[in-house]
Amino acid sequence: MKSVKVKAHANIALIKYWGKKDEKLFLPFNSSLSLTLDAFYTITDVKVIDGKSDVFYLDGKIQDEEETSKISKFIDRFRKLSNKDFCVRIDSKNHFPTAAGLASSASGFAALAGALNEIYETRLDKKHLSIMARKGSGSATRSLFGGFVEWKKGHDDLSSFAEKFDDANWDIGMIIVILNDKKKKVLSRAGMKQTVETCPFYPAWVEDAKKDLEDIKVAIKEQDLDKVGEIAEYSAMKMHATMMATRPSIIYMQPKSLEVINMVKELRHQGLSCYVTMDAGPNVKIITSSRFKDEIIDKLKNIIDKDKIIYSKVGTDLEILERVI
Ligand code: DP6
């Protein structure tokens, strides 16, 4: 029986993607750049089945019709491209330490796209696979690659894709501080739509993101942790400012998030290289290196449970773990 097993890592944007120009095709208003994380990944098993509809298991639980039909629409793209109409059973498992509350859609859709490419024998290269993953979830387009990854916004379906910018073969990593592992109230998809539609600062966000991207690329090539961190923190705070200035306002930060942010600023004053980034939720990610991580984690333990603090090194490319075709 045909089956494939694929692994893809999560990624955290340093220059954020926030807002779609084309909601159907998932074309973003601005290009973004991320760091792939080693400690967080999805493993997806796909098997050919006899039935007339796809079957979808997520973390061991069979998914309802609504969730399965979303995934089936994604699989339809591969069926169409390959001219093969068989159905599949999908078993997707998120290997995130504790219930991390981090978006698993990026690694999830990247792993699924990678697996479907094998099972339907569509033979898409990484660029075209990234185009496919994008149409599952925007941030998934970046999870096909390890290291630092750039998603070039493009202007149409075929020109909007991700590629590796740099291997990140130096000492950089992230401390993930989990403050909430519940499903978020305003999902990023709805949140970014509301921002595009109602935030008066949104055009400034798009314009400014261009410079941030250029600057961070220089900083990455110089392997300058402080510059990379400073620009990433700036991008994240600007994104949150646009969210807050919508109608009604979207506030993802919680009191604990602010406590962590202030602690990071204080540690920076004391000479430690550490910077924050945040996504569509209260969790805080601290950009730092193995040199500073233990001292930062020790301080964090005064205000956060130690099992909610995870250090991650840089993750690698999408990997085909097994292939029986
Ligand atoms: C804040 O990729 O989850 O994490 O494209 O609608 O699926 P959809 O949204 P998603 O948005 C991610 C937003 C972000 C920033 C980022 O990852 O760049």
Short mmCIF file of C-alpha atoms and ligand atoms in Angstrom, two decimals:
data_model
loop_
_atom_site.label_atom_id
_atom_site.label_comp_id
_atom_site.label_asym_id
_atom_site.label_seq_id
_atom_site.Cartn_x
_atom_site.Cartn_y
_atom_site.Cartn_z
CA MET A 1 0.00 0.00 0.00
CA LYS A 2 1.29 3.46 -0.90
CA SER A 3 2.32 5.55 2.08
CA VAL A 4 4.58 8.48 2.93
CA LYS A 5 5.83 10.03 6.15
CA VAL A 6 7.11 13.62 6.17
CA LYS A 7 8.49 15.99 8.82
CA ALA A 8 8.34 19.81 8.73
CA HIS A 9 9.42 22.30 11.38
CA ALA A 10 7.53 25.32 12.70
CA ASN A 11 8.85 28.79 11.93
CA ILE A 12 8.65 32.13 13.70
CA ALA A 13 8.64 35.28 11.59
CA LEU A 14 11.23 37.94 12.36
CA ILE A 15 9.73 40.22 9.74
CA LYS A 16 6.03 39.49 10.09
CA TYR A 17 3.48 38.61 7.44
CA TRP A 18 0.30 40.46 8.35
CA GLY A 19 -2.39 41.07 5.75
CA LYS A 20 -3.48 39.58 2.44
CA LYS A 21 -3.82 41.39 -0.83
CA ASP A 22 -5.60 38.36 -2.30
CA GLU A 23 -7.41 36.17 0.22
CA LYS A 24 -8.13 33.36 -2.19
CA LEU A 25 -4.57 32.94 -3.37
CA PHE A 26 -2.97 33.93 -0.05
CA LEU A 27 -0.92 36.73 -1.59
CA PRO A 28 0.50 38.93 1.17
CA PHE A 29 0.86 42.72 1.16
CA ASN A 30 4.46 42.44 2.36
CA SER A 31 7.34 40.00 2.12
CA SER A 32 8.37 38.30 5.36
CA LEU A 33 11.34 36.45 6.82
CA SER A 34 11.44 33.72 9.46
CA LEU A 35 13.64 31.44 11.51
CA THR A 36 12.82 27.72 11.44
CA LEU A 37 12.69 26.05 14.86
CA ASP A 38 14.22 22.69 15.64
CA ALA A 39 12.17 21.93 18.78
CA PHE A 40 8.74 22.23 17.15
CA TYR A 41 7.67 20.06 14.25
CA THR A 42 4.85 18.12 12.64
CA ILE A 43 5.10 14.56 11.34
CA THR A 44 2.45 13.65 8.81
CA ASP A 45 1.66 10.17 7.53
CA VAL A 46 -0.38 9.86 4.33
CA LYS A 47 -1.77 6.55 3.02
CA VAL A 48 -3.79 5.75 -0.08
CA ILE A 49 -7.24 4.38 0.84
CA ASP A 50 -10.07 2.70 -1.01
CA GLY A 51 -12.88 4.97 0.22
CA LYS A 52 -14.68 7.82 -1.52
CA SER A 53 -13.63 10.52 0.95
CA ASP A 54 -10.46 11.51 2.76
CA VAL A 55 -9.96 10.69 6.44
CA PHE A 56 -8.10 13.13 8.65
CA TYR A 57 -6.58 12.44 12.08
CA LEU A 58 -4.93 15.24 14.01
CA ASP A 59 -2.91 14.31 17.10
CA GLY A 60 -4.62 10.93 17.16
CA LYS A 61 -8.17 12.29 16.99
CA ILE A 62 -10.39 11.84 13.96
CA GLN A 63 -11.53 15.26 12.68
CA ASP A 64 -15.13 16.23 11.92
CA GLU A 65 -16.59 16.89 8.49
CA GLU A 66 -15.85 20.61 8.59
CA GLU A 67 -12.12 20.17 9.34
CA THR A 68 -11.81 17.26 6.92
CA SER A 69 -13.43 19.18 4.08
CA LYS A 70 -10.91 22.03 4.50
CA ILE A 71 -8.09 19.53 4.14
CA SER A 72 -9.84 17.76 1.23
CA LYS A 73 -9.95 21.05 -0.68
CA PHE A 74 -6.20 21.31 -0.24
CA ILE A 75 -5.72 17.69 -1.38
CA ASP A 76 -7.93 18.44 -4.43
CA ARG A 77 -5.15 20.69 -5.77
CA PHE A 78 -2.80 17.68 -5.88
CA ARG A 79 -5.51 15.42 -7.32
CA LYS A 80 -6.13 17.92 -10.09
CA LEU A 81 -2.47 18.39 -10.87
CA SER A 82 -1.73 14.66 -10.96
CA ASN A 83 -4.95 13.51 -12.61
CA LYS A 84 -5.19 10.86 -9.90
CA ASP A 85 -8.40 10.85 -7.95
CA PHE A 86 -7.74 8.43 -5.09
CA CYS A 87 -8.48 9.44 -1.50
CA VAL A 88 -6.06 9.40 1.41
CA ARG A 89 -5.92 8.91 5.15
CA ILE A 90 -3.88 11.58 6.90
CA ASP A 91 -2.36 11.22 10.36
CA SER A 92 -0.78 14.46 11.44
CA LYS A 93 1.02 14.77 14.78
CA ASN A 94 2.37 17.97 16.24
CA HIS A 95 5.51 17.39 18.27
CA PHE A 96 5.43 20.53 20.29
CA PRO A 97 6.77 20.29 23.84
CA THR A 98 3.71 20.59 26.12
CA ALA A 99 0.58 22.13 24.61
CA ALA A 100 2.59 24.97 23.21
CA GLY A 101 -0.22 27.09 21.86
CA LEU A 102 1.99 27.92 18.93
CA ALA A 103 0.47 27.98 15.47
CA SER A 104 0.87 24.48 14.06
CA SER A 105 -0.67 25.41 10.71
CA ALA A 106 2.73 26.35 9.27
CA SER A 107 4.47 23.02 9.93
CA GLY A 108 1.16 21.18 9.40
CA PHE A 109 0.48 22.41 5.88
CA ALA A 110 4.16 22.23 4.92
CA ALA A 111 4.36 18.57 5.98
CA LEU A 112 1.06 17.80 4.27
CA ALA A 113 2.12 19.47 1.01
CA GLY A 114 5.41 17.53 1.11
CA ALA A 115 3.60 14.23 1.68
CA LEU A 116 0.96 14.82 -1.01
CA ASN A 117 3.67 15.70 -3.51
CA GLU A 118 5.11 12.19 -2.98
CA ILE A 119 1.90 10.20 -2.84
CA TYR A 120 0.31 11.87 -5.90
CA GLU A 121 3.74 11.89 -7.63
CA THR A 122 3.34 15.52 -8.65
CA ARG A 123 7.14 16.02 -8.53
CA LEU A 124 6.94 19.69 -7.60
CA ASP A 125 10.26 21.30 -6.78
CA LYS A 126 10.69 23.23 -3.51
CA LYS A 127 9.60 26.52 -5.05
CA HIS A 128 6.36 25.10 -6.46
CA LEU A 129 5.75 23.12 -3.29
CA SER A 130 6.07 26.34 -1.32
CA ILE A 131 3.44 27.89 -3.62
CA MET A 132 1.12 24.97 -2.81
CA ALA A 133 1.76 25.13 0.96
CA ARG A 134 1.01 28.88 0.89
CA LYS A 135 -2.54 28.12 -0.18
CA GLY A 136 -3.07 26.07 2.99
CA SER A 137 -1.72 28.76 5.31
CA GLY A 138 0.50 31.72 4.43
CA SER A 139 3.19 31.00 7.02
CA ALA A 140 3.38 27.35 5.82
CA THR A 141 5.14 28.53 2.69
CA ARG A 142 8.22 29.23 4.86
CA SER A 143 8.19 25.90 6.75
CA LEU A 144 9.59 23.88 3.84
CA PHE A 145 13.05 25.22 4.55
CA GLY A 146 15.48 25.33 7.46
CA GLY A 147 17.45 28.34 8.68
CA PHE A 148 16.36 31.86 7.75
CA VAL A 149 13.63 31.81 5.12
CA GLU A 150 12.29 34.65 3.00
CA TRP A 151 8.75 34.67 1.60
CA LYS A 152 8.81 36.91 -1.43
CA LYS A 153 5.38 38.48 -1.68
CA GLY A 154 5.26 38.41 -5.49
CA HIS A 155 2.34 39.73 -7.50
CA ASP A 156 0.48 36.57 -8.58
CA ASP A 157 0.17 32.88 -7.76
CA LEU A 158 3.47 31.78 -9.25
CA SER A 159 5.60 34.68 -8.07
CA SER A 160 4.70 34.42 -4.35
CA PHE A 161 6.90 31.75 -2.72
CA ALA A 162 9.54 31.17 -0.08
CA GLU A 163 13.20 30.28 -0.35
CA LYS A 164 16.06 29.78 2.03
CA PHE A 165 17.90 33.01 2.66
CA ASP A 166 20.65 31.69 4.94
CA ASP A 167 21.48 28.42 6.71
CA ALA A 168 21.70 30.15 10.09
CA ASN A 169 24.81 28.19 10.75
CA TRP A 170 25.75 30.32 13.72
CA ASP A 171 24.72 30.72 17.33
CA ILE A 172 21.14 32.00 17.23
CA GLY A 173 18.02 30.49 18.78
CA MET A 174 14.75 31.29 20.49
CA ILE A 175 13.30 30.86 23.95
CA ILE A 176 9.59 30.20 23.62
CA VAL A 177 7.63 31.38 26.65
CA ILE A 178 4.21 29.75 26.77
CA LEU A 179 1.66 31.89 28.54
CA ASN A 180 -1.48 30.44 27.03
CA ASP A 181 -2.08 27.17 25.24
CA LYS A 182 -5.79 27.70 24.53
CA LYS A 183 -7.17 28.25 21.08
CA LYS A 184 -6.99 31.95 20.37
CA LYS A 185 -10.12 34.11 20.25
CA VAL A 186 -9.27 36.01 17.12
CA LEU A 187 -7.43 33.78 14.68
CA SER A 188 -4.66 35.34 12.64
CA ARG A 189 -6.68 34.96 9.45
CA ALA A 190 -9.58 37.04 10.79
CA GLY A 191 -7.26 39.38 12.67
CA MET A 192 -5.19 40.32 9.64
CA LYS A 193 -8.34 40.83 7.56
CA GLN A 194 -9.75 43.23 10.13
CA THR A 195 -6.42 45.07 10.26
CA VAL A 196 -6.29 45.51 6.47
CA GLU A 197 -9.88 46.76 6.46
CA THR A 198 -9.92 49.08 9.46
CA CYS A 199 -6.43 50.12 10.59
CA PRO A 200 -5.53 53.63 9.37
CA PHE A 201 -1.82 52.85 9.87
CA TYR A 202 -1.87 49.76 7.67
CA PRO A 203 -0.33 51.41 4.57
CA ALA A 204 2.56 52.60 6.76
CA TRP A 205 3.08 49.03 8.03
CA VAL A 206 3.37 47.73 4.45
CA GLU A 207 5.73 50.51 3.40
CA ASP A 208 8.00 50.19 6.43
CA ALA A 209 8.25 46.40 6.20
CA LYS A 210 10.30 46.77 3.00
CA LYS A 211 13.12 48.54 4.80
CA ASP A 212 13.00 46.15 7.77
CA LEU A 213 13.42 43.22 5.40
CA GLU A 214 16.40 44.79 3.64
CA ASP A 215 18.01 45.71 6.97
CA ILE A 216 17.56 42.31 8.58
CA LYS A 217 19.05 40.58 5.54
CA VAL A 218 22.23 42.62 5.96
CA ALA A 219 22.28 41.87 9.70
CA ILE A 220 21.85 38.12 9.04
CA LYS A 221 24.74 38.08 6.59
CA GLU A 222 26.86 39.89 9.20
CA GLN A 223 25.74 37.30 11.78
CA ASP A 224 24.92 40.22 14.06
CA LEU A 225 22.54 38.90 16.74
CA ASP A 226 21.82 42.34 18.21
CA LYS A 227 20.91 43.86 14.87
CA VAL A 228 18.75 40.87 13.88
CA GLY A 229 16.98 40.95 17.25
CA GLU A 230 16.43 44.69 17.27
CA ILE A 231 14.85 44.72 13.80
CA ALA A 232 12.69 41.67 14.60
CA GLU A 233 11.42 43.26 17.82
CA TYR A 234 10.63 46.45 15.91
CA SER A 235 8.66 44.50 13.27
CA ALA A 236 6.66 42.58 15.90
CA MET A 237 5.79 45.70 17.90
CA LYS A 238 4.67 47.54 14.77
CA MET A 239 2.46 44.59 13.81
CA HIS A 240 0.85 44.61 17.26
CA ALA A 241 0.33 48.36 17.00
CA THR A 242 -1.65 47.87 13.77
CA MET A 243 -3.75 45.16 15.46
CA MET A 244 -4.55 47.40 18.40
CA ALA A 245 -5.57 50.24 16.10
CA THR A 246 -8.41 48.30 14.46
CA ARG A 247 -12.15 48.50 15.04
CA PRO A 248 -12.77 46.84 17.44
CA SER A 249 -9.20 46.61 18.77
CA ILE A 250 -7.37 43.29 18.83
CA ILE A 251 -5.10 42.91 21.84
CA TYR A 252 -3.11 39.68 21.98
CA MET A 253 -0.79 40.83 24.78
CA GLN A 254 -1.61 39.75 28.30
CA PRO A 255 -0.19 41.20 31.54
CA LYS A 256 2.33 38.32 31.67
CA SER A 257 3.46 39.04 28.10
CA LEU A 258 4.29 42.59 29.16
CA GLU A 259 6.11 41.32 32.23
CA VAL A 260 8.31 39.14 30.03
CA ILE A 261 8.89 41.98 27.55
CA ASN A 262 9.98 44.29 30.36
CA MET A 263 12.25 41.64 31.80
CA VAL A 264 13.93 41.16 28.41
CA LYS A 265 14.49 44.93 28.13
CA GLU A 266 16.01 44.98 31.60
CA LEU A 267 18.33 42.05 30.82
CA ARG A 268 19.39 43.88 27.68
CA HIS A 269 20.39 46.87 29.80
CA GLN A 270 22.51 44.47 31.80
CA GLY A 271 24.36 43.47 28.63
CA LEU A 272 22.58 40.27 27.52
CA SER A 273 21.64 39.95 23.86
CA CYS A 274 17.89 39.21 23.91
CA TYR A 275 14.92 40.58 21.96
CA VAL A 276 11.25 39.72 21.79
CA THR A 277 8.87 38.78 19.05
CA MET A 278 5.18 37.85 19.35
CA ASP A 279 2.54 36.50 16.98
CA ALA A 280 -1.23 36.35 17.09
CA GLY A 281 -1.35 35.29 20.73
CA PRO A 282 0.05 36.15 24.18
CA ASN A 283 3.13 33.89 24.00
CA VAL A 284 6.50 35.62 23.85
CA LYS A 285 9.48 34.39 21.86
CA ILE A 286 12.92 35.62 22.87
CA ILE A 287 15.59 35.83 20.19
CA THR A 288 18.97 35.07 21.74
CA SER A 289 21.84 32.55 21.59
CA SER A 290 23.13 29.57 23.56
CA ARG A 291 25.59 31.92 25.26
CA PHE A 292 22.84 33.87 27.04
CA LYS A 293 19.97 31.42 27.21
CA ASP A 294 20.68 29.86 30.64
CA GLU A 295 20.88 33.21 32.38
CA ILE A 296 17.67 34.40 30.70
CA ILE A 297 15.83 31.16 31.54
CA ASP A 298 16.96 31.43 35.19
CA LYS A 299 15.42 34.89 35.42
CA LEU A 300 12.23 33.80 33.62
CA LYS A 301 11.75 30.98 36.13
CA ASN A 302 10.96 33.62 38.76
CA ILE A 303 7.75 34.49 36.95
CA ILE A 304 6.92 31.51 34.67
CA ASP A 305 6.70 27.72 35.27
CA LYS A 306 9.89 26.12 34.03
CA ASP A 307 8.03 23.63 31.81
CA LYS A 308 6.54 26.56 29.92
CA ILE A 309 9.97 27.79 28.85
CA ILE A 310 11.57 26.05 25.87
CA TYR A 311 14.81 26.89 24.10
CA SER A 312 14.95 25.97 20.43
CA LYS A 313 17.86 25.88 18.07
CA VAL A 314 17.56 26.36 14.31
CA GLY A 315 15.49 23.78 12.42
CA THR A 316 16.21 22.06 9.12
CA ASP A 317 14.50 21.56 5.75
CA LEU A 318 11.41 19.44 5.16
CA GLU A 319 12.34 15.76 5.37
CA ILE A 320 10.83 12.67 3.76
CA LEU A 321 11.12 10.07 6.52
CA GLU A 322 9.52 7.10 4.72
CA ARG A 323 8.25 6.50 1.23
CA VAL A 324 6.48 3.37 0.01
CA ILE A 325 5.16 4.10 -3.49
C1 DP6 B 1 1.36 36.70 13.08
O1 DP6 B 1 -0.08 32.04 8.28
O2 DP6 B 1 -1.50 31.72 10.35
O3 DP6 B 1 2.15 34.49 12.70
O4 DP6 B 1 -2.30 32.74 5.95
O5 DP6 B 1 -4.45 33.13 7.12
O6 DP6 B 1 -3.25 30.95 7.42
P1 DP6 B 1 -3.13 32.44 7.16
O7 DP6 B 1 -2.38 33.07 8.43
P2 DP6 B 1 -1.09 32.58 9.21
O8 DP6 B 1 -0.59 33.99 9.78
C2 DP6 B 1 0.62 34.14 10.45
C3 DP6 B 1 0.71 35.49 11.04
C4 DP6 B 1 1.83 35.70 12.04
C5 DP6 B 1 3.05 36.28 11.34
C6 DP6 B 1 3.89 35.35 10.49
O9 DP6 B 1 3.95 34.14 10.73
O10 DP6 B 1 4.52 35.88 9.57
#
